[in-house]
mmCIF file of C-alpha atoms in Angstrom:
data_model
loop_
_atom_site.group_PDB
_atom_site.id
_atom_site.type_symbol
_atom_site.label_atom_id
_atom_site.label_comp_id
_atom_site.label_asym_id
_atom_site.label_seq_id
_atom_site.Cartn_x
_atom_site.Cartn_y
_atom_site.Cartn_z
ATOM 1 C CA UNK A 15 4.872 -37.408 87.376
ATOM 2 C CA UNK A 16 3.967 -35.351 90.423
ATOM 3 C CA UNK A 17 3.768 -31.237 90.065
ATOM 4 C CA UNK A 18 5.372 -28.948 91.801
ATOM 5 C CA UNK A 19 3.691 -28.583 95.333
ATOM 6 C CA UNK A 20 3.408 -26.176 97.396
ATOM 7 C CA UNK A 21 2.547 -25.692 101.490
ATOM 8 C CA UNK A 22 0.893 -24.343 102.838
ATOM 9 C CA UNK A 23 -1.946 -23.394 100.668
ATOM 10 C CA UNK A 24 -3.200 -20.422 102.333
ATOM 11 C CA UNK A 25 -1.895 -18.532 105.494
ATOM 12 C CA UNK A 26 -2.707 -15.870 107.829
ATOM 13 C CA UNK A 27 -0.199 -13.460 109.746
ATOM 14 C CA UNK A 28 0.327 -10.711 111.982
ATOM 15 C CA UNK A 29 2.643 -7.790 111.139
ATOM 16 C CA UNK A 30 5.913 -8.042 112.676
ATOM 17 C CA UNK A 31 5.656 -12.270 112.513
ATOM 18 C CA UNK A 32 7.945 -14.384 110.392
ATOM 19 C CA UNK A 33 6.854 -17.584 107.589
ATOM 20 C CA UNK A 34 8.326 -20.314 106.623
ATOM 21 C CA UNK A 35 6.880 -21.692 103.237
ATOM 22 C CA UNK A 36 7.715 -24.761 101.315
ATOM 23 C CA UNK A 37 7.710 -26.393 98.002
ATOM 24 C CA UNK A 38 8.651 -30.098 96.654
ATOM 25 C CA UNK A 39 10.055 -29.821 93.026
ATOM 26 C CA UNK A 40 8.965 -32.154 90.341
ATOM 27 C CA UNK A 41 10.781 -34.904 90.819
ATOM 28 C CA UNK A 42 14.256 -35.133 88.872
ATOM 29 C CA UNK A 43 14.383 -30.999 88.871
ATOM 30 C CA UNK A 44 17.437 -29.732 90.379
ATOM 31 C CA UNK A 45 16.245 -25.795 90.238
ATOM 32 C CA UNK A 46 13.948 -24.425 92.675
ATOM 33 C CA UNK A 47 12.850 -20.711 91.643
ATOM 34 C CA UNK A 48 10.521 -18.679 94.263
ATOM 35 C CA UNK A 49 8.193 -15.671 92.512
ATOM 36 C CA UNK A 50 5.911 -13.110 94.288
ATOM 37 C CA UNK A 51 2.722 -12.522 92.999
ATOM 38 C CA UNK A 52 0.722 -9.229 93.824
ATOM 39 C CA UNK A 53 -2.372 -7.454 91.791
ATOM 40 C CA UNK A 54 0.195 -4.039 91.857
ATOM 41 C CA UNK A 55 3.568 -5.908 90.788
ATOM 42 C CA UNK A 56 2.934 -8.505 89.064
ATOM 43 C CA UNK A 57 5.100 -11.403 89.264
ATOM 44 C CA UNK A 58 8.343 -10.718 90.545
ATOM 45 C CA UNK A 59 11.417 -13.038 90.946
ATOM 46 C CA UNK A 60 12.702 -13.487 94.972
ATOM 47 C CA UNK A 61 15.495 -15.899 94.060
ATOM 48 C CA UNK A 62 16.331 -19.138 92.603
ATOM 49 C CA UNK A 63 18.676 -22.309 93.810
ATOM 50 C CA UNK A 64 20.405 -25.109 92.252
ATOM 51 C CA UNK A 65 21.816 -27.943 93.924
ATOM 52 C CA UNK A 66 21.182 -26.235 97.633
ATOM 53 C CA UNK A 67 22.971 -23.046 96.715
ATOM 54 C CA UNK A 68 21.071 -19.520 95.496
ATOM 55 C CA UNK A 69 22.475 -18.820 92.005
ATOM 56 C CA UNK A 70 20.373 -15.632 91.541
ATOM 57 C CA UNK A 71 18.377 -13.271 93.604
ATOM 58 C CA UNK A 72 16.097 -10.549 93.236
ATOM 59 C CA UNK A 73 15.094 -7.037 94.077
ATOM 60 C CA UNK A 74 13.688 -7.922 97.797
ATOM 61 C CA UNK A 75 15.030 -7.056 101.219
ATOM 62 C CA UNK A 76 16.987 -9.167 103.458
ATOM 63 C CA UNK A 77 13.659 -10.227 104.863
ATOM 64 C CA UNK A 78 13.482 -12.663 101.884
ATOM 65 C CA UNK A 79 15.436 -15.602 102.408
ATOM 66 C CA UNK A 80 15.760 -19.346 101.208
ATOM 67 C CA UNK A 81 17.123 -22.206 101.226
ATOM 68 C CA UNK A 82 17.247 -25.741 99.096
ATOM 69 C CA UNK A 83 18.037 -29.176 100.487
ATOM 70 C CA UNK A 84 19.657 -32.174 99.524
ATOM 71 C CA UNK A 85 16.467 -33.743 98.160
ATOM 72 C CA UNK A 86 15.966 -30.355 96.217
ATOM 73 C CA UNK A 87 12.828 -29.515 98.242
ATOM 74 C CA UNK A 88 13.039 -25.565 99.024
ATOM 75 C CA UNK A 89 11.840 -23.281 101.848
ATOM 76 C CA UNK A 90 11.651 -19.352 101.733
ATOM 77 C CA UNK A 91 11.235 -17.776 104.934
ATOM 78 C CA UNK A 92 9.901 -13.833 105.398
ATOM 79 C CA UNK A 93 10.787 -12.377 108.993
ATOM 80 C CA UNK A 94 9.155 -9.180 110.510
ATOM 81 C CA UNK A 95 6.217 -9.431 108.124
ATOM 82 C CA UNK A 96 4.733 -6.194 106.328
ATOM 83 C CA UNK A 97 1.504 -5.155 104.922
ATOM 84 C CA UNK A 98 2.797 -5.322 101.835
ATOM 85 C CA UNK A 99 4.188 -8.936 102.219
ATOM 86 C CA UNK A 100 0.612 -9.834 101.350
ATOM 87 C CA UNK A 101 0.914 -12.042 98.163
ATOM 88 C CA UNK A 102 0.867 -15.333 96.546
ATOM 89 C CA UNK A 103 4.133 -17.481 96.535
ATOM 90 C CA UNK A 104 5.032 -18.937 93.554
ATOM 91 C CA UNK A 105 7.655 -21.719 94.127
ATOM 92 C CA UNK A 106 8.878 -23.089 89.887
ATOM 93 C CA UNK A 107 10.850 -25.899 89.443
ATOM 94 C CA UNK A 108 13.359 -26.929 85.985
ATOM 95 C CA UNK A 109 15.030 -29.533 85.175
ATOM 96 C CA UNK A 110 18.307 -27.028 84.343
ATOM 97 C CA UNK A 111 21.574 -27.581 82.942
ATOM 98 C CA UNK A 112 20.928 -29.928 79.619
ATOM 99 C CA UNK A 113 17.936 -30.284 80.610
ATOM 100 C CA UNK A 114 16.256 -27.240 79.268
ATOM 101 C CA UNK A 115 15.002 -24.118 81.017
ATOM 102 C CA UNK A 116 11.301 -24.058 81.159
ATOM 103 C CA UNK A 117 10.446 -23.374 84.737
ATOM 104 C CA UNK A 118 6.785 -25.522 85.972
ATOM 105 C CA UNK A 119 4.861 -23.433 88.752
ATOM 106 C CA UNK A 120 3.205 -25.069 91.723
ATOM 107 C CA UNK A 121 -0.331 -23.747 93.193
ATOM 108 C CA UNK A 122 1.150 -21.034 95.562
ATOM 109 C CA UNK A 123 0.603 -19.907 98.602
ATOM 110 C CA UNK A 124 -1.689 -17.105 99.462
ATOM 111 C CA UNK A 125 -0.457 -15.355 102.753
ATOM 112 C CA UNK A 126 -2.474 -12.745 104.209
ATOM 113 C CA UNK A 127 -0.605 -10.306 106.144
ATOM 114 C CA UNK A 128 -3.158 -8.270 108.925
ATOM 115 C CA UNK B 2 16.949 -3.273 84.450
ATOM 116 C CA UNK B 3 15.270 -5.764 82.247
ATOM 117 C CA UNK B 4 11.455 -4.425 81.129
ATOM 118 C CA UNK B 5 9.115 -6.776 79.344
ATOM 119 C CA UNK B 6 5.742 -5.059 78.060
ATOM 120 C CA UNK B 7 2.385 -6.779 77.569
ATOM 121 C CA UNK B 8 -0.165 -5.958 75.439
ATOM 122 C CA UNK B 9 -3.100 -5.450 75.230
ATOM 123 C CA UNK B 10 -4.581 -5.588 78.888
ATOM 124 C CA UNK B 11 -7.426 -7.579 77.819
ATOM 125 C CA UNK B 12 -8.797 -9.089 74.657
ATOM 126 C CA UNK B 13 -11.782 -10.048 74.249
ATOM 127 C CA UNK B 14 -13.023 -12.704 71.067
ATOM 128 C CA UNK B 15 -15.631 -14.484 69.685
ATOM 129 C CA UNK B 16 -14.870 -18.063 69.976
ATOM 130 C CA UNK B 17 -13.425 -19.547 66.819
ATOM 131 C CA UNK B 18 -11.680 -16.454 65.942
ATOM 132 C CA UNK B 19 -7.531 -15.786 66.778
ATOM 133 C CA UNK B 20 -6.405 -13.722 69.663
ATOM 134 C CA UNK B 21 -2.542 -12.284 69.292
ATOM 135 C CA UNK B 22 -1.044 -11.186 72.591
ATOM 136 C CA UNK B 23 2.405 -9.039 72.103
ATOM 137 C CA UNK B 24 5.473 -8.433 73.899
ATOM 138 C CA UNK B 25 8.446 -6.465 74.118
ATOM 139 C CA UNK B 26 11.714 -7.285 75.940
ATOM 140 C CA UNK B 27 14.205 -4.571 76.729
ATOM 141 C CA UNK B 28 17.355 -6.453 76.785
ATOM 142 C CA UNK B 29 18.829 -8.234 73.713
ATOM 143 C CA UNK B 30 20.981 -10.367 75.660
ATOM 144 C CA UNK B 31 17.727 -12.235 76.610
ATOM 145 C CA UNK B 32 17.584 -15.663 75.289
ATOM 146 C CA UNK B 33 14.260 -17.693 76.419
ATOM 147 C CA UNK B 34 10.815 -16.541 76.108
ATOM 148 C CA UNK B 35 7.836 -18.661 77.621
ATOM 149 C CA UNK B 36 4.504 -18.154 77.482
ATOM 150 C CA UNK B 37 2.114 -18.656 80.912
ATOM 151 C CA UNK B 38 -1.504 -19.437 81.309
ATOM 152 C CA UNK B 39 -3.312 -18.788 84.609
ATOM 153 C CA UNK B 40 -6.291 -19.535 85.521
ATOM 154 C CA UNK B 41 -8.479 -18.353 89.100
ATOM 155 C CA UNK B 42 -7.302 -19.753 91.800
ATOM 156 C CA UNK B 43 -3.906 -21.354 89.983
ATOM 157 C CA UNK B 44 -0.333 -21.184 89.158
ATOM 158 C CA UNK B 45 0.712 -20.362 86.061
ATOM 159 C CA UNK B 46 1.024 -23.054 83.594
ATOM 160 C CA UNK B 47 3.737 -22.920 80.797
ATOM 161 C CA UNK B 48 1.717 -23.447 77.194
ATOM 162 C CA UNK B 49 4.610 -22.914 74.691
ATOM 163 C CA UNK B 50 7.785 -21.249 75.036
ATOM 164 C CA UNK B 51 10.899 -20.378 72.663
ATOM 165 C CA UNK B 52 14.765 -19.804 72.287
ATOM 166 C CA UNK B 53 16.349 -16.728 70.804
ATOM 167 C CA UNK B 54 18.184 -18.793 67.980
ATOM 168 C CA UNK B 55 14.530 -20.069 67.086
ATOM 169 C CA UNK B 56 12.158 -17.740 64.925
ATOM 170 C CA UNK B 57 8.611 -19.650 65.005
ATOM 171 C CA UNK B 58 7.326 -22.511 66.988
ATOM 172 C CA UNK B 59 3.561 -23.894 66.941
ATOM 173 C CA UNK B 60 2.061 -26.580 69.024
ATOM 174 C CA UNK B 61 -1.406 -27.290 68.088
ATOM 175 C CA UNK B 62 -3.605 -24.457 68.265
ATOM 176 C CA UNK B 63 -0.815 -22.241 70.048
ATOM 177 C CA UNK B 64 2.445 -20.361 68.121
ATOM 178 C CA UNK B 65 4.387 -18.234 69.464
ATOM 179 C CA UNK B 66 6.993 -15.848 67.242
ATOM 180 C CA UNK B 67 10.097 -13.680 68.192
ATOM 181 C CA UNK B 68 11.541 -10.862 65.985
ATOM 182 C CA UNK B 69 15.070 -10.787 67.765
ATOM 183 C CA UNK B 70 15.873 -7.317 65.768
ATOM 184 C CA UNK B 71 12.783 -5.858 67.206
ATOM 185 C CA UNK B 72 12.930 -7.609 70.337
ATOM 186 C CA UNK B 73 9.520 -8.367 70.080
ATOM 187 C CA UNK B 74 7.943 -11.978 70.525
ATOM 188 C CA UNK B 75 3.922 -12.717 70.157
ATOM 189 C CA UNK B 76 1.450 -15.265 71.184
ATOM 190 C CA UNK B 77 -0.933 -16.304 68.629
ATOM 191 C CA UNK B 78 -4.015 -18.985 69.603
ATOM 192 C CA UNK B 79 -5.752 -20.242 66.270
ATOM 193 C CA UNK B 80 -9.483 -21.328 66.794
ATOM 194 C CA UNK B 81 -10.143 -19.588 70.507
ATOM 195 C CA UNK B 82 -12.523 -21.894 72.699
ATOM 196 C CA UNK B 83 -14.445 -20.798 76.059
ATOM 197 C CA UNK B 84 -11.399 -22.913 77.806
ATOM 198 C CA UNK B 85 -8.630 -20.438 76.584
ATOM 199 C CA UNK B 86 -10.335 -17.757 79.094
ATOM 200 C CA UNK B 87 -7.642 -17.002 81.115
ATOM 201 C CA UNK B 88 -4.588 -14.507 82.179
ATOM 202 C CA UNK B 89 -1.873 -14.732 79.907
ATOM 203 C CA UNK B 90 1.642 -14.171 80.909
ATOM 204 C CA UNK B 91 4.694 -13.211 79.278
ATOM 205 C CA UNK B 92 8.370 -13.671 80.225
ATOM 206 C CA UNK B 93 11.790 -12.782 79.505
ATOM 207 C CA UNK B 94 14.948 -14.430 80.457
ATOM 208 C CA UNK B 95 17.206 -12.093 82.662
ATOM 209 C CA UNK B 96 20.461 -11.015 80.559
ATOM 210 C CA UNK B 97 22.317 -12.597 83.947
ATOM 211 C CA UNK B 98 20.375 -15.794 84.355
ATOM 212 C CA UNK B 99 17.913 -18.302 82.371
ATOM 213 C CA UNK B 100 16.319 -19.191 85.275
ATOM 214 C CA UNK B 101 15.845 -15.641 85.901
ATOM 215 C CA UNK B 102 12.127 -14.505 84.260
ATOM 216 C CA UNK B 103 11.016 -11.221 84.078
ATOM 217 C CA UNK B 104 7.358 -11.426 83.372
ATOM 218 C CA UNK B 105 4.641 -8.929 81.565
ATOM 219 C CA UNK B 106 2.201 -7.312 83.406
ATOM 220 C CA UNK B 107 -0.717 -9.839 82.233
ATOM 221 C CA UNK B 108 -3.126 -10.609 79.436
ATOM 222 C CA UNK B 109 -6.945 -11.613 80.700
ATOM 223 C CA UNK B 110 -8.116 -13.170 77.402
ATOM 224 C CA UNK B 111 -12.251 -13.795 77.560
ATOM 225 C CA UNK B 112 -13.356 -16.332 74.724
ATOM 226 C CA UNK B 113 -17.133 -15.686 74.065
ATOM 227 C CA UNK B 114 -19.248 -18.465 73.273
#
């Protein structure tokens, strides 16, 4: 079976622009979870969907949005990019309900914000 | 909110010999504990992970524990090769969500050969 993947790889931004990212679930996984990665935070949870609706969110402004589609396949979108929006995208996809929890993490994508 | 601790920072072994990472959850209505590897340039990659009604679970050269009482759950890799050099993650399940991880700060293991 196929990853998780992620695109695109690697972008670069201006300040006050807006992103669209995307990530194709392993195929069969209904959950779609989306994680920021920084050097000063960590890993942080943005927000997770199931079956094209967001089931739980995190600590992030409005700025952080998603969506899920039919297919499963996910977006998150950042408008009026910061700085500190700098990061790696995690996108993790499970299986969920009977299917157990773990959560399998695509490459990311490393977005440069200047 | 939910805290999970990571220790230590880094760890550096001799190959051949153990390496124990530890971790400590804040929340005892957690219920799922998995256990990350990342290397440069990569995702993390889930090596073992483990339920709260579940005390011990090994696979290969990898075990992980979890003292519910203490809240308190280890990572213990038998027989360290160069390979294993990596950042080791943590994670907690949220009290409101499974699919909800709160991860440790980070363990960058070094294997010496």
């Amino acid at each position: 079976k196929a990853g998780v993947t992620q695109t695109p790889r690697y972008l670069i931004k201006t300040r006050g622009q807006q992103v669209t990212l995307s990530c194709s679930p392993i195929s069969g996984h209904r959950s779609v979870s989306w994680y920021q990665q920084t050097p000063g935070q960590g890993l942080q949870f943005l927000f997770e969907y199931f079956s094209e609706t967001q089931r739980n969110k995190g600590n992030f402004p409005g700025r952080f949005s998603g969506r899920q589609f039919s297919n499963s396949r996910s977006e998150m979108n950042v408008s009026t990019l910061e700085l500190g929006d700098s990061a790696l995208y995690l996108c993790a996809s499970s299986q969920a309900g009977t299917g157990g929890l773990a959560q399998y993490f695509g490459p990311g994508t490393r977005l440069l914000v200047l | 909110g939910e805290n999970v601790e990571q220790h230590p920072s880094t760890l550096s072994v001799q190959e051949g010999d153990s390496a124990v990472i530890k971790c400590t959850y804040s929340d005892s209505a957690s219920n799922y504990f998995p256990w990350y590897k990342q290397e440069l340039g990569k995702g993390p990659q889930l090596i073992i992970d483990i339920r709260s009604n579940v005390g011990e679970k090994k696979d290969q050269r990898i075990a992980v524990t979890l003292n519910k009482t203490a809240k308190h759950f280890s990572l213990h890799i038998t027989e360290t090769q160069p390979e294993d050099s990596a950042v080791y993650f943590c994670a907690a399940s949220s009290p409101d969500s499974s699919y909800k991880l709160i991860f440790g700060s980070g363990t960058r293991l070094l294997v010496r050969p």
